[in-house]
Short mmCIF file of C-alpha atoms in Angstrom, two decimals:
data_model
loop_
_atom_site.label_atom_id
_atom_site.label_comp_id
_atom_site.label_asym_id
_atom_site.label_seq_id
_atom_site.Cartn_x
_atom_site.Cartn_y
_atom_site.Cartn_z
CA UNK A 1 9.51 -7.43 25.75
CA UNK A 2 11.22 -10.08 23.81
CA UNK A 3 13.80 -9.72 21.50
CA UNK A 4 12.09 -9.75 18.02
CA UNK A 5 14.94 -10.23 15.90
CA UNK A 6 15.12 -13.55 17.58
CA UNK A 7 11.98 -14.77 16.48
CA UNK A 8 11.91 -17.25 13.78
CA UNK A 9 9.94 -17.51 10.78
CA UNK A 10 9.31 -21.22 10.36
CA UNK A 11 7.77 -21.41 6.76
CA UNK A 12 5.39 -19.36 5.08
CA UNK A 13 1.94 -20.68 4.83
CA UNK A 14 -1.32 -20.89 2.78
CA UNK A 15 -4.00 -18.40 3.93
CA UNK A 16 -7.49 -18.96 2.69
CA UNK A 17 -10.05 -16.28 2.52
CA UNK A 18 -12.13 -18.37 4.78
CA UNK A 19 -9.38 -18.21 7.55
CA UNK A 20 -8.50 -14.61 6.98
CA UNK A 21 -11.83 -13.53 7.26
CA UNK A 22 -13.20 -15.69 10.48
CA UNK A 23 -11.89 -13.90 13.93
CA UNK A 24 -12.21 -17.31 15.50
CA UNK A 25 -10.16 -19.53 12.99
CA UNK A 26 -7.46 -16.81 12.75
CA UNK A 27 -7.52 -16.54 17.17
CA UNK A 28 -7.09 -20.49 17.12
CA UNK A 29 -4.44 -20.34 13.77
CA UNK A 30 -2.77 -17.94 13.38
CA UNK A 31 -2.97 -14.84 16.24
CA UNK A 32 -1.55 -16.83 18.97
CA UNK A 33 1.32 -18.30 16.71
CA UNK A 34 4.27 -15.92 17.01
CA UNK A 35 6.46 -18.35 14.95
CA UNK A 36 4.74 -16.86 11.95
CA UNK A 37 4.41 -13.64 11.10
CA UNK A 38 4.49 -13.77 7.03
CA UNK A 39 1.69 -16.01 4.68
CA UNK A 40 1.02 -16.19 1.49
CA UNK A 41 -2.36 -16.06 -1.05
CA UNK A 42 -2.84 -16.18 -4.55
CA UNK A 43 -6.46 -14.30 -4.16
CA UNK A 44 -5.66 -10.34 -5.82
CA UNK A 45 -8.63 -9.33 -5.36
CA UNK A 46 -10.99 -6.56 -2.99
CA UNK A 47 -12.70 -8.77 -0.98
CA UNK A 48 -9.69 -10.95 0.11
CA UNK A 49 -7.42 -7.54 0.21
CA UNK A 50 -10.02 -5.73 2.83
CA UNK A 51 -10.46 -9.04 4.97
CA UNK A 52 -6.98 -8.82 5.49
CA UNK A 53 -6.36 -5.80 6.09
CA UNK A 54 -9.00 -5.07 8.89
CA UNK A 55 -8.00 -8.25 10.25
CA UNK A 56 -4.26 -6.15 10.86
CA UNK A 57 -2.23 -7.98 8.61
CA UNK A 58 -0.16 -5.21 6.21
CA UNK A 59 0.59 -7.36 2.59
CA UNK A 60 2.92 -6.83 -0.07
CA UNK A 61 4.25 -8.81 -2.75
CA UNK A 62 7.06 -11.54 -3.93
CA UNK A 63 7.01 -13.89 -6.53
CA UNK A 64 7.67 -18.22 -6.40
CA UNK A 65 9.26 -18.97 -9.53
CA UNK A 66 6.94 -17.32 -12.23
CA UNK A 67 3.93 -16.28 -9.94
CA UNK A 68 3.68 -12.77 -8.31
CA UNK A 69 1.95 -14.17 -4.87
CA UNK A 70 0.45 -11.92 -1.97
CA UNK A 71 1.96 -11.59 1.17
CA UNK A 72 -0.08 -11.03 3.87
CA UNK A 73 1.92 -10.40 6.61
CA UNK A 74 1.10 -10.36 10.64
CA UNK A 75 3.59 -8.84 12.21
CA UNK A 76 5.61 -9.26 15.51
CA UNK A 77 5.39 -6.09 16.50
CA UNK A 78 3.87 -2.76 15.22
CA UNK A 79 4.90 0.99 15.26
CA UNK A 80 2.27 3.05 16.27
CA UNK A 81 1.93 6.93 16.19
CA UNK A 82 -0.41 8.27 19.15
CA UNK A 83 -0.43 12.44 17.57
CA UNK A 84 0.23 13.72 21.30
CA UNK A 85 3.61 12.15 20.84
CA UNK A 86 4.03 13.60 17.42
CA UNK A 87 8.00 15.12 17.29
CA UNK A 88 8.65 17.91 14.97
CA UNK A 89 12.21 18.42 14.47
CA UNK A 90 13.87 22.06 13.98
CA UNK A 91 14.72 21.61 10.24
CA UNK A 92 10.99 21.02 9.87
CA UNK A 93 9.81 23.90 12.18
CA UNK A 94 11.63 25.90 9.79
CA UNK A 95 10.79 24.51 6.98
CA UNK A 96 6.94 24.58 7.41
CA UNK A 97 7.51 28.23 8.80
CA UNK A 98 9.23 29.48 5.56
CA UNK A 99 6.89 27.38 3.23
CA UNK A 100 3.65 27.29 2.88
CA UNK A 101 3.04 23.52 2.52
CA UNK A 102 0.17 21.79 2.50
CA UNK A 103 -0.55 17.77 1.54
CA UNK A 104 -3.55 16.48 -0.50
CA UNK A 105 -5.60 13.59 0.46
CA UNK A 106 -6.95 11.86 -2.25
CA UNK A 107 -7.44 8.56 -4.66
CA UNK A 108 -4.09 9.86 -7.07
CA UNK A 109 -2.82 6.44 -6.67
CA UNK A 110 -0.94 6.16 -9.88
CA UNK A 111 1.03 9.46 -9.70
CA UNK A 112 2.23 8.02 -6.51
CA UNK A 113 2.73 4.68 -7.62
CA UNK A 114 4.81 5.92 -10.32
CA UNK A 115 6.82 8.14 -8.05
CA UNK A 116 7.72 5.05 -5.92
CA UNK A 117 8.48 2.60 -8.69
CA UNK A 118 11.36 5.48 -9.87
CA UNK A 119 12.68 6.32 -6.09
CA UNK A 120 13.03 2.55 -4.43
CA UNK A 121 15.23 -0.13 -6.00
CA UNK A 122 12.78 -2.85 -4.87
CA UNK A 123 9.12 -1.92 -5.06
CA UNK A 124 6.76 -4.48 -4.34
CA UNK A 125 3.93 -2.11 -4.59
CA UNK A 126 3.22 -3.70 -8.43
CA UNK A 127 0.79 -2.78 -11.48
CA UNK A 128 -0.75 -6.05 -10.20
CA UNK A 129 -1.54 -4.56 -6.20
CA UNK A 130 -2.06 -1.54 -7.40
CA UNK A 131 -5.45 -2.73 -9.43
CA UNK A 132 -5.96 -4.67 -7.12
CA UNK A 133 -6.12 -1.22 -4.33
CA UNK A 134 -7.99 0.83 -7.23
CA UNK A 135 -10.72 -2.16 -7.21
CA UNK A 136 -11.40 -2.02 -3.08
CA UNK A 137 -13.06 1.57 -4.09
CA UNK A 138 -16.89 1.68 -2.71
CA UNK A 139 -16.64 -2.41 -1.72
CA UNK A 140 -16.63 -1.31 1.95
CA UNK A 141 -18.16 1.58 3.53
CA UNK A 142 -15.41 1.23 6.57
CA UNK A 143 -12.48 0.43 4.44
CA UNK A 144 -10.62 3.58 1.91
CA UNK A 145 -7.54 3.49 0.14
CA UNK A 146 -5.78 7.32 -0.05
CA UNK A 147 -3.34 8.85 -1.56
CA UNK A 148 -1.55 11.38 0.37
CA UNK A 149 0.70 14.14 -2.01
CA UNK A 150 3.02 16.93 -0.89
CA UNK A 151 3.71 19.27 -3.92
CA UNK A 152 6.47 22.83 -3.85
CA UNK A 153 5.25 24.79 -6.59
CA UNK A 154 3.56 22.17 -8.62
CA UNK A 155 6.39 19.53 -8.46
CA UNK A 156 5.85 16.22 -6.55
CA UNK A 157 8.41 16.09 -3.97
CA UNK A 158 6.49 13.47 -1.56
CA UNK A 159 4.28 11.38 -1.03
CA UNK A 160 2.35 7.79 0.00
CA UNK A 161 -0.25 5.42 0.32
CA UNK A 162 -2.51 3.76 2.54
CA UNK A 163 -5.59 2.55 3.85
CA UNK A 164 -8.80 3.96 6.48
CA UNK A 165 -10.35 1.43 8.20
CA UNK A 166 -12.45 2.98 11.54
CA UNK A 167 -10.91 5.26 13.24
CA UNK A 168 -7.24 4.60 12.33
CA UNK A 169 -4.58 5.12 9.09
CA UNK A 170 -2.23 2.35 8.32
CA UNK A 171 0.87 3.65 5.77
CA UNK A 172 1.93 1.16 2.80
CA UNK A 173 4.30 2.64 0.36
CA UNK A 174 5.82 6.28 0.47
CA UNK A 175 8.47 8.26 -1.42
CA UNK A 176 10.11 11.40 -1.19
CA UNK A 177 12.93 13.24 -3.15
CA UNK A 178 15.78 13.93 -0.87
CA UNK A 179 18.33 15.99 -3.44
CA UNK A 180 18.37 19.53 -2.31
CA UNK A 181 16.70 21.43 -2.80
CA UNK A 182 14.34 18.96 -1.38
CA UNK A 183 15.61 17.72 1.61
CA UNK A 184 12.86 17.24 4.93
CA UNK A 185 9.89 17.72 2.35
CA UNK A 186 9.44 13.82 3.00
CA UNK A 187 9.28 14.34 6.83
CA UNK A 188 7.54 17.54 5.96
CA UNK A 189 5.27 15.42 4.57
CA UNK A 190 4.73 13.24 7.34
CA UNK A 191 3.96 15.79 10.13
CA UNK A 192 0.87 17.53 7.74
CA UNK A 193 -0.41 13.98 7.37
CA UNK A 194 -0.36 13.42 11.44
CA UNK A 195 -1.68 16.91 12.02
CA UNK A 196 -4.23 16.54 9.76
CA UNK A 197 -4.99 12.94 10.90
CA UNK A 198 -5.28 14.28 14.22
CA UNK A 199 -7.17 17.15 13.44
CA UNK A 200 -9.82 14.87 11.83
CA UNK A 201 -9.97 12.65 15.15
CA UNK A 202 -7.92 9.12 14.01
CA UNK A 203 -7.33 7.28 17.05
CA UNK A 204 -3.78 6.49 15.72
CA UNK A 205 -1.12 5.93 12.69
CA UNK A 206 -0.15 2.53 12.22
CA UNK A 207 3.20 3.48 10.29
CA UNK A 208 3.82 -0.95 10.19
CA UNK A 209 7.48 -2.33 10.80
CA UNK A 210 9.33 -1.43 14.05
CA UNK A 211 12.70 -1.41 12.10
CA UNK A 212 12.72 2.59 10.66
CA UNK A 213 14.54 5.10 12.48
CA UNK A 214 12.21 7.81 10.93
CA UNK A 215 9.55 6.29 12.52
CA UNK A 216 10.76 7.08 16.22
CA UNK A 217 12.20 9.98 15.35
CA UNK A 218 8.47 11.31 14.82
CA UNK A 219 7.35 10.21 18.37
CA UNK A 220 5.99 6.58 17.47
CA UNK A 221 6.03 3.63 19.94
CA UNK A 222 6.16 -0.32 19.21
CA UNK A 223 3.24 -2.47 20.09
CA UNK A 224 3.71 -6.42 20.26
CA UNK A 225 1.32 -8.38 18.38
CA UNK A 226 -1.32 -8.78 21.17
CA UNK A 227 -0.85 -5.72 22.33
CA UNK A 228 -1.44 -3.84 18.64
CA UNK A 229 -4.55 -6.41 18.24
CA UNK A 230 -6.46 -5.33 21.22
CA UNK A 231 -5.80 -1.48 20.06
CA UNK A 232 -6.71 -2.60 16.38
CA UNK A 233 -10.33 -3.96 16.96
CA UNK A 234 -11.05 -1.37 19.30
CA UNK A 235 -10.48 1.83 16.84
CA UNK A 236 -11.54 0.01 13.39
CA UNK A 237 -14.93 -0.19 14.10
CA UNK A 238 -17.55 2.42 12.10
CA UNK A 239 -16.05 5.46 12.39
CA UNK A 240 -18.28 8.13 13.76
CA UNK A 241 -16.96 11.16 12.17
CA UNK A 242 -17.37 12.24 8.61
CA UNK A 243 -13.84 11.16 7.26
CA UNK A 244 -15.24 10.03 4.08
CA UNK A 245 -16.56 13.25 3.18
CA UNK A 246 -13.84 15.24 4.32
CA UNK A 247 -11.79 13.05 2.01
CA UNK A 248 -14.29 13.51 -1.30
CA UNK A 249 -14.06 17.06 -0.75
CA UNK A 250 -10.22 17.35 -1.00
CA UNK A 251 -9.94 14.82 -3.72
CA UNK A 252 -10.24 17.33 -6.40
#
């Protein structure tokens, strides 16, 4: 494996819906290129947002000057959780043993939103992505953006977003308090949503950059680009279990 901190962005490039959408163009462009990992678009909107998404790349936001652009980026490597590797520390053995916790799946994007904008300094999950999430709704049967929300007597202590696409669940943006009382709720948190992930027969989590400690410390594993790519296409075809209805029913 090469060292991926060496790798070098070399300028961040234009990427047209007709590119991000054509396997072929983005084999010949773009997949193969691992100079590049971050490009840019203008296009907030579902269509462009899904293509790029199934086609692996994780976006958030920046701005050039005055414009708030999208970032679509492809990454160099990818942290992947298979659930039989799922690690489950003591402090949250305990905690799930003394509490009865239990997450929410559902479309509460803005309570989550809002919970991230007040916990991270720089959020680049924006008013602007966030329409932008709420208009993918019912645009693609094989494409769903959740919320997922962890509550301790009816206050929000954790929580994220992300996206369905086949058989697998990609994280975006997450928060959790960490002032005691408090403190594990977020990884709390994390192992209900890979229980219940696995329970409901995802192939895997793809919990995005390789650069989290939290992220190994719950059993995940890096994949290089081509490596995450050939895992990718294989589990984000039509998924043949009823995920979208088991995620209507608990969106109350």
């Amino acid at each position: 494996m090469h060292n991926l901190m060496e790798t070098i962005q070399l300028g961040i490039h234009h990427l047209p819906y007709d590119v991000v959408a054509d396997h072929t163009l983005l084999d010949k462009m773009v997949y193969s290129d691992m100079r590049k990992n971050y490009y840019w678009s203008e296009e907030f909107n579902a269509s462009y947002y899904i293509a790029q998404a199934k086609a692996g790349f994780i976006a958030i936001t920046d701005y050039f000057e005055d414009d708030e652009l999208l970032l679509p980026e492809i990454q160099f490597a990818y942290t992947l959780l298979d659930f039989q590797d799922l690690h489950i520390s003591r402090k949250v053995q305990k905690l799930l043993q003394q509490r009865q916790l239990e997450i929410k799946i559902g479309t509460e994007l803005d309570a989550v939103a809002q919970a991230i904008e007040i916990t991270h300094k720089n959020n680049w999950l924006t008013p602007r992505y966030l329409e932008m999430l709420k208009e993918t709704e019912g645009k693609d049967e094989n494409f769903k953006v959740i919320s997922i929300i962890l509550k301790d007597e009816e206050k929000l202590v954790a929580g994220e977003i992300g996206y369905i696409i086949g058989r697998t669940y990609t994280s975006l943006s997450g928060f959790s308090i960490k002032e005691k009382p408090y403190n594990n709720y977020g990884t709390a948190q994390l192992v209900l949503l890979a229980r219940y992930l696995e329970k409901n027969g995802f192939a895997f989590w793809n919990l995005g950059q390789p650069y989290m400690a939290y992220k190994f410390a719950l059993g995940a594993k890096v994949y290089e680009r081509s490596a995450f790519l050939k895992r990718w296409f294989k589990e984000t075809g039509q998924f043949p279990n009823p995920v979208r209805k088991i995620i209507s029913e608990t969106d109350t």
